[in-house]
Short mmCIF file of C-alpha atoms in Angstrom, two decimals:
data_model
loop_
_atom_site.label_atom_id
_atom_site.label_comp_id
_atom_site.label_asym_id
_atom_site.label_seq_id
_atom_site.Cartn_x
_atom_site.Cartn_y
_atom_site.Cartn_z
CA MET Q 1 6.51 -12.60 0.84
CA LEU Q 2 9.97 -13.70 2.06
CA VAL Q 3 10.53 -13.03 5.77
CA GLY Q 4 13.66 -15.33 6.03
CA HIS Q 5 15.86 -17.45 3.83
CA ASP Q 6 13.16 -20.37 3.66
CA ALA Q 7 10.82 -18.42 5.49
CA TYR Q 8 7.47 -17.14 3.77
CA CYS Q 9 4.33 -15.19 4.69
CA MET Q 10 0.97 -14.94 2.85
CA LEU Q 11 -1.47 -12.20 3.58
CA MET Q 12 -4.97 -13.13 2.41
CA THR Q 13 -8.34 -11.19 2.14
CA LYS Q 14 -11.24 -12.53 4.04
CA GLU Q 15 -12.65 -13.66 0.94
CA ARG Q 16 -9.42 -15.46 0.01
CA PHE Q 17 -9.05 -17.10 3.55
CA PRO Q 18 -11.60 -19.75 3.48
CA GLY Q 19 -10.48 -21.10 0.59
CA PHE Q 20 -7.47 -22.34 2.64
CA THR Q 21 -9.30 -23.41 5.49
CA ARG Q 22 -12.56 -25.29 4.20
CA ASP Q 23 -13.68 -26.97 7.10
CA SER Q 24 -13.31 -23.98 10.05
CA PRO Q 25 -15.40 -20.77 9.47
CA ILE Q 26 -13.19 -17.39 10.08
CA GLY Q 27 -13.37 -16.67 13.66
CA ASP Q 28 -14.01 -13.17 15.23
CA THR Q 29 -10.39 -12.00 14.95
CA SER Q 30 -11.25 -9.87 18.57
CA LYS Q 31 -11.58 -12.99 20.12
CA GLN Q 32 -9.69 -16.01 18.30
CA THR Q 33 -6.68 -16.55 16.28
CA ASN Q 34 -6.91 -17.04 12.31
CA THR Q 35 -3.37 -18.24 11.19
CA LEU Q 36 -2.28 -20.87 9.13
CA PHE Q 37 1.45 -21.75 9.13
CA ALA Q 38 3.46 -23.75 6.12
CA ILE Q 39 6.61 -25.55 6.17
CA THR Q 40 8.25 -25.93 3.10
CA VAL Q 41 10.15 -29.26 2.69
CA ASP Q 42 12.48 -30.84 -0.40
CA SER Q 43 10.08 -33.74 -1.50
CA ARG Q 44 6.85 -35.29 -0.78
CA ASP Q 45 8.12 -38.50 0.87
CA GLU Q 46 9.29 -35.64 3.51
CA VAL Q 47 5.90 -33.95 3.48
CA ASP Q 48 3.93 -36.91 4.34
CA ALA Q 49 6.78 -38.06 7.24
CA LEU Q 50 6.12 -34.78 8.94
CA PHE Q 51 2.46 -35.10 8.59
CA ASN Q 52 2.25 -38.65 9.78
CA LYS Q 53 4.53 -37.25 13.05
CA ALA Q 54 1.97 -34.54 13.39
CA LEU Q 55 -1.02 -37.32 13.53
CA ALA Q 56 1.45 -39.80 15.77
CA ALA Q 57 2.09 -36.84 18.12
CA GLY Q 58 -2.26 -35.80 18.86
CA GLY Q 59 -2.66 -33.97 15.77
CA THR Q 60 -5.76 -34.20 13.33
CA LYS Q 61 -5.95 -33.73 9.89
CA ALA Q 62 -7.28 -30.48 8.75
CA VAL Q 63 -8.52 -31.19 5.30
CA GLU Q 64 -8.31 -33.32 2.42
CA ALA Q 65 -4.90 -32.46 0.42
CA PRO Q 66 -5.61 -30.17 -2.17
CA HIS Q 67 -4.39 -30.62 -5.74
CA HIS Q 68 -2.70 -27.38 -7.12
CA GLY Q 69 -0.36 -29.43 -9.51
CA PHE Q 70 2.83 -27.03 -8.73
CA MET Q 71 2.84 -27.80 -5.14
CA TYR Q 72 2.09 -30.99 -2.62
CA VAL Q 73 -0.01 -30.02 0.51
CA GLN Q 74 -1.29 -31.93 3.56
CA SER Q 75 -2.89 -30.23 6.37
CA PHE Q 76 -2.88 -30.58 10.08
CA LYS Q 77 -4.38 -28.94 13.04
CA ASP Q 78 -2.48 -27.32 16.43
CA LEU Q 79 -1.30 -30.44 18.27
CA ASP Q 80 -2.93 -28.86 21.26
CA GLY Q 81 -5.72 -27.67 20.00
#
């Protein structure tokens, strides 16, 4: 769902969401936040640069980069946990 010029929101079912988080179970939404944010950039190099900045700032790799074919993805966990 488009929510701004370059901002999108993807709403998922409980059954679909674990395919994106892989290494973390879905939490109890009355006690935990279950959210993913995606940032779109223009190139694979920009994805890697942003990912490396996040790691350098204390972030940790969330999951192995999936091969979607139509998009390139890197994932990191919240820098402050």
